[in-house]
Amino acid sequence: MTTPDHQPPVPDSSEPSGFRSRDRIYRSPFGIAGGVLLLAIVGWLGVDALVSGHGRTPWLALATLILLVPLVIAFTLRPAVFANEDRLRIRNPFRVITLPWGSVASLRSSYSNEVVVKSGTKYQLWAVPVSLRARKKANRQQNRAAAQVRTGAAALDAGPRRAQTDQVMDDLRELAETHESAERAQGEPSVRWAYEVMGPALAGAVVLVILLVTG
């Protein structure tokens, strides 16, 4: 499940100065909730080891915290999709991909949601995970409504007709189809690596390996 939100765009040095239309922001509330829970558990265990540990334990705990905290944030709190009339910006765990609509060939949904650019490169939308359970439930709602129409019965079921993540993909496809020919939606895809996440995690991994090897 994802939660759309309409907010002013965040300036990004990788974007042309003309890109200033309002963003639709999609995030996974389940991912955010899971990330907060994991951070609480990791923080509690790590701080406890730092405070009450003896010998090398505090150092091992500190290195583990430096490794795990950025990774938990990267895979749970960080992913988001920003879409406006000019471009699609995908913030995945380790990369930020900016795709002007003119460079997008298609948006696909199967066991994962992904965008395909005209060069053939595919990028997964981490913030819009596929829920097969929600998709099956929505399909059952559609079949039940169709059966009621065929039999002339009143529509008693007001449940969703589309899984929420599928609806998000429909919204993104509509944006792409509507604005792919616009002058401001032209340009080449750009990819920026999230060194602010990778750097601390790598440093924690190196320190942890050194401590384990020299122990």
Short mmCIF file of C-alpha atoms in Angstrom, two decimals:
data_model
loop_
_atom_site.label_atom_id
_atom_site.label_comp_id
_atom_site.label_asym_id
_atom_site.label_seq_id
_atom_site.Cartn_x
_atom_site.Cartn_y
_atom_site.Cartn_z
CA MET A 1 0.00 0.00 0.00
CA THR A 2 1.24 3.49 -0.76
CA THR A 3 0.15 6.87 0.45
CA PRO A 4 0.00 9.70 -2.11
CA ASP A 5 0.65 13.21 -0.91
CA HIS A 6 0.72 16.50 -2.77
CA GLN A 7 3.60 18.72 -1.78
CA PRO A 8 5.80 21.37 -3.39
CA PRO A 9 8.77 19.79 -5.14
CA VAL A 10 12.04 19.53 -3.31
CA PRO A 11 14.83 21.26 -5.26
CA ASP A 12 17.22 18.74 -6.77
CA SER A 13 20.50 19.71 -8.36
CA SER A 14 20.00 16.96 -10.96
CA GLU A 15 16.84 18.64 -12.30
CA PRO A 16 16.67 21.45 -14.85
CA SER A 17 15.64 24.78 -13.34
CA GLY A 18 12.34 24.74 -15.24
CA PHE A 19 10.99 21.70 -13.36
CA ARG A 20 8.82 23.34 -10.71
CA SER A 21 5.34 21.77 -10.92
CA ARG A 22 3.80 20.22 -7.82
CA ASP A 23 4.75 16.70 -6.86
CA ARG A 24 2.56 13.73 -6.09
CA ILE A 25 4.48 11.74 -3.51
CA TYR A 26 3.96 8.01 -3.02
CA ARG A 27 5.39 6.09 -0.07
CA SER A 28 4.69 2.75 1.60
CA PRO A 29 3.13 3.20 5.07
CA PHE A 30 3.86 -0.44 5.89
CA GLY A 31 7.52 0.09 4.97
CA ILE A 32 7.69 3.19 7.15
CA ALA A 33 6.04 1.43 10.10
CA GLY A 34 8.35 -1.56 9.74
CA GLY A 35 11.38 0.72 9.53
CA VAL A 36 10.46 2.58 12.70
CA LEU A 37 9.95 -0.73 14.52
CA LEU A 38 13.29 -2.12 13.30
CA LEU A 39 15.13 1.06 14.25
CA ALA A 40 13.61 0.90 17.73
CA ILE A 41 14.72 -2.73 18.18
CA VAL A 42 18.22 -2.16 16.77
CA GLY A 43 18.64 1.01 18.81
CA TRP A 44 17.49 -0.63 22.03
CA LEU A 45 19.79 -3.64 21.62
CA GLY A 46 22.71 -1.52 20.45
CA VAL A 47 22.49 1.07 23.20
CA ASP A 48 22.10 -1.66 25.80
CA ALA A 49 25.28 -3.34 24.51
CA LEU A 50 27.13 -0.01 24.49
CA VAL A 51 26.13 0.81 28.07
CA SER A 52 26.35 -2.58 29.75
CA GLY A 53 28.79 -4.44 27.51
CA HIS A 54 32.35 -5.31 28.51
CA GLY A 55 35.62 -5.60 26.63
CA ARG A 56 35.13 -5.48 22.87
CA THR A 57 31.32 -5.71 23.05
CA PRO A 58 30.66 -1.93 23.01
CA TRP A 59 32.90 -1.50 19.96
CA LEU A 60 31.21 -4.38 18.15
CA ALA A 61 27.82 -2.90 19.02
CA LEU A 62 28.85 0.52 17.74
CA ALA A 63 30.13 -0.89 14.44
CA THR A 64 26.95 -2.93 14.04
CA LEU A 65 24.81 0.16 14.64
CA ILE A 66 26.78 2.15 12.06
CA LEU A 67 26.22 -0.68 9.57
CA LEU A 68 22.57 -1.52 10.25
CA VAL A 69 20.94 1.87 10.85
CA PRO A 70 21.68 3.28 7.35
CA LEU A 71 20.56 0.00 5.75
CA VAL A 72 17.28 -0.09 7.67
CA ILE A 73 16.60 3.53 6.71
CA ALA A 74 17.54 2.85 3.08
CA PHE A 75 15.15 -0.07 2.64
CA THR A 76 12.20 1.17 4.72
CA LEU A 77 12.04 4.93 5.31
CA ARG A 78 13.91 6.24 2.28
CA PRO A 79 12.00 4.81 -0.75
CA ALA A 80 9.58 7.26 -2.35
CA VAL A 81 8.23 8.15 -5.77
CA PHE A 82 7.79 11.80 -6.80
CA ALA A 83 5.73 12.53 -9.91
CA ASN A 84 4.67 15.78 -11.53
CA GLU A 85 3.84 17.03 -15.00
CA ASP A 86 7.49 17.14 -16.03
CA ARG A 87 9.16 14.03 -14.68
CA LEU A 88 9.16 10.94 -12.51
CA ARG A 89 11.72 10.86 -9.69
CA ILE A 90 12.34 7.50 -7.99
CA ARG A 91 14.15 7.41 -4.65
CA ASN A 92 15.24 3.81 -4.16
CA PRO A 93 17.48 2.50 -1.34
CA PHE A 94 20.79 3.34 -3.03
CA ARG A 95 19.88 5.49 -6.02
CA VAL A 96 17.80 8.47 -7.08
CA ILE A 97 16.55 8.15 -10.67
CA THR A 98 15.10 11.16 -12.47
CA LEU A 99 13.14 10.36 -15.64
CA PRO A 100 11.56 13.08 -17.79
CA TRP A 101 8.26 11.72 -19.09
CA GLY A 102 9.58 11.93 -22.65
CA SER A 103 12.19 9.29 -21.80
CA VAL A 104 9.68 6.79 -20.34
CA ALA A 105 8.62 3.92 -22.59
CA SER A 106 6.23 2.12 -20.21
CA LEU A 107 5.26 1.40 -16.62
CA ARG A 108 4.78 -2.30 -15.86
CA SER A 109 3.08 -4.18 -13.06
CA SER A 110 3.50 -7.90 -12.43
CA TYR A 111 5.25 -9.24 -9.34
CA SER A 112 6.93 -5.85 -8.96
CA ASN A 113 6.24 -2.37 -10.28
CA GLU A 114 8.84 -0.96 -12.63
CA VAL A 115 9.40 1.76 -15.19
CA VAL A 116 11.11 1.08 -18.52
CA VAL A 117 12.89 3.89 -20.35
CA LYS A 118 13.23 4.08 -24.11
CA SER A 119 16.82 2.80 -23.98
CA GLY A 120 15.47 -0.44 -22.48
CA THR A 121 16.76 0.10 -18.94
CA LYS A 122 14.37 -0.91 -16.15
CA TYR A 123 14.03 0.69 -12.72
CA GLN A 124 12.03 -0.84 -9.89
CA LEU A 125 9.69 1.32 -7.80
CA TRP A 126 10.62 0.29 -4.26
CA ALA A 127 8.07 2.68 -2.74
CA VAL A 128 5.20 1.06 -4.69
CA PRO A 129 5.42 -2.64 -3.79
CA VAL A 130 2.98 -5.08 -5.33
CA SER A 131 0.50 -6.69 -2.95
CA LEU A 132 -0.79 -9.88 -4.55
CA ARG A 133 -3.27 -10.27 -1.71
CA ALA A 134 -4.73 -6.80 -2.31
CA ARG A 135 -4.82 -7.45 -6.05
CA LYS A 136 -6.73 -10.71 -5.60
CA LYS A 137 -9.16 -9.03 -3.21
CA ALA A 138 -9.82 -6.23 -5.72
CA ASN A 139 -10.33 -8.79 -8.49
CA ARG A 140 -12.90 -10.60 -6.36
CA GLN A 141 -14.70 -7.30 -5.79
CA GLN A 142 -14.75 -6.68 -9.55
CA ASN A 143 -16.08 -10.17 -10.30
CA ARG A 144 -18.76 -9.85 -7.63
CA ALA A 145 -19.87 -6.46 -8.97
CA ALA A 146 -19.98 -7.83 -12.53
CA ALA A 147 -22.11 -10.77 -11.38
CA GLN A 148 -24.52 -8.39 -9.65
CA VAL A 149 -24.85 -6.34 -12.82
CA ARG A 150 -25.55 -9.46 -14.92
CA THR A 151 -28.26 -10.66 -12.53
CA GLY A 152 -29.77 -7.20 -12.10
CA ALA A 153 -29.07 -7.21 -8.35
CA ALA A 154 -28.26 -4.01 -6.52
CA ALA A 155 -24.57 -3.34 -6.00
CA LEU A 156 -24.19 -4.17 -2.31
CA ASP A 157 -20.41 -4.27 -2.17
CA ALA A 158 -18.68 -0.90 -2.01
CA GLY A 159 -15.18 -2.36 -1.70
CA PRO A 160 -12.21 -1.30 -3.81
CA ARG A 161 -12.21 -2.23 -7.50
CA ARG A 162 -8.43 -1.84 -7.88
CA ALA A 163 -5.54 -2.62 -5.56
CA GLN A 164 -4.05 0.63 -4.31
CA THR A 165 -0.62 0.07 -5.82
CA ASP A 166 -2.25 -0.80 -9.16
CA GLN A 167 -4.18 2.46 -8.94
CA VAL A 168 -0.91 4.31 -8.30
CA MET A 169 0.55 2.76 -11.45
CA ASP A 170 -2.57 3.80 -13.38
CA ASP A 171 -2.07 7.38 -12.17
CA LEU A 172 1.58 7.33 -13.24
CA ARG A 173 0.68 5.91 -16.66
CA GLU A 174 -1.88 8.69 -17.11
CA LEU A 175 0.74 11.31 -16.27
CA ALA A 176 3.19 9.74 -18.70
CA GLU A 177 0.66 9.55 -21.55
CA THR A 178 -0.58 13.09 -20.95
CA HIS A 179 2.78 14.84 -20.69
CA GLU A 180 5.26 12.71 -22.67
CA SER A 181 5.16 15.15 -25.62
CA ALA A 182 5.42 18.34 -23.55
CA GLU A 183 8.53 20.42 -24.13
CA ARG A 184 9.41 20.56 -20.43
CA ALA A 185 9.10 16.76 -20.15
CA GLN A 186 11.98 16.07 -22.53
CA GLY A 187 15.50 15.12 -21.53
CA GLU A 188 17.74 12.23 -20.63
CA PRO A 189 17.40 10.02 -17.53
CA SER A 190 19.80 10.76 -14.69
CA VAL A 191 20.93 8.49 -11.86
CA ARG A 192 22.57 9.63 -8.63
CA TRP A 193 24.01 7.15 -6.15
CA ALA A 194 23.05 7.66 -2.49
CA TYR A 195 26.54 7.98 -1.03
CA GLU A 196 25.02 9.40 2.15
CA VAL A 197 23.60 5.91 2.78
CA MET A 198 26.34 3.77 1.27
CA GLY A 199 29.22 5.59 2.97
CA PRO A 200 28.22 5.04 6.62
CA ALA A 201 27.10 1.46 5.94
CA LEU A 202 30.40 0.65 4.25
CA ALA A 203 32.35 2.27 7.09
CA GLY A 204 30.43 0.23 9.67
CA ALA A 205 31.02 -2.97 7.69
CA VAL A 206 34.77 -2.30 7.46
CA VAL A 207 35.09 -1.55 11.19
CA LEU A 208 33.04 -4.63 12.07
CA VAL A 209 35.19 -6.90 9.88
CA ILE A 210 38.38 -5.47 11.39
CA LEU A 211 37.10 -6.04 14.92
CA LEU A 212 36.06 -9.61 14.11
CA VAL A 213 39.33 -10.46 12.36
CA THR A 214 41.53 -8.99 15.08
CA GLY A 215 39.50 -10.48 17.89
#
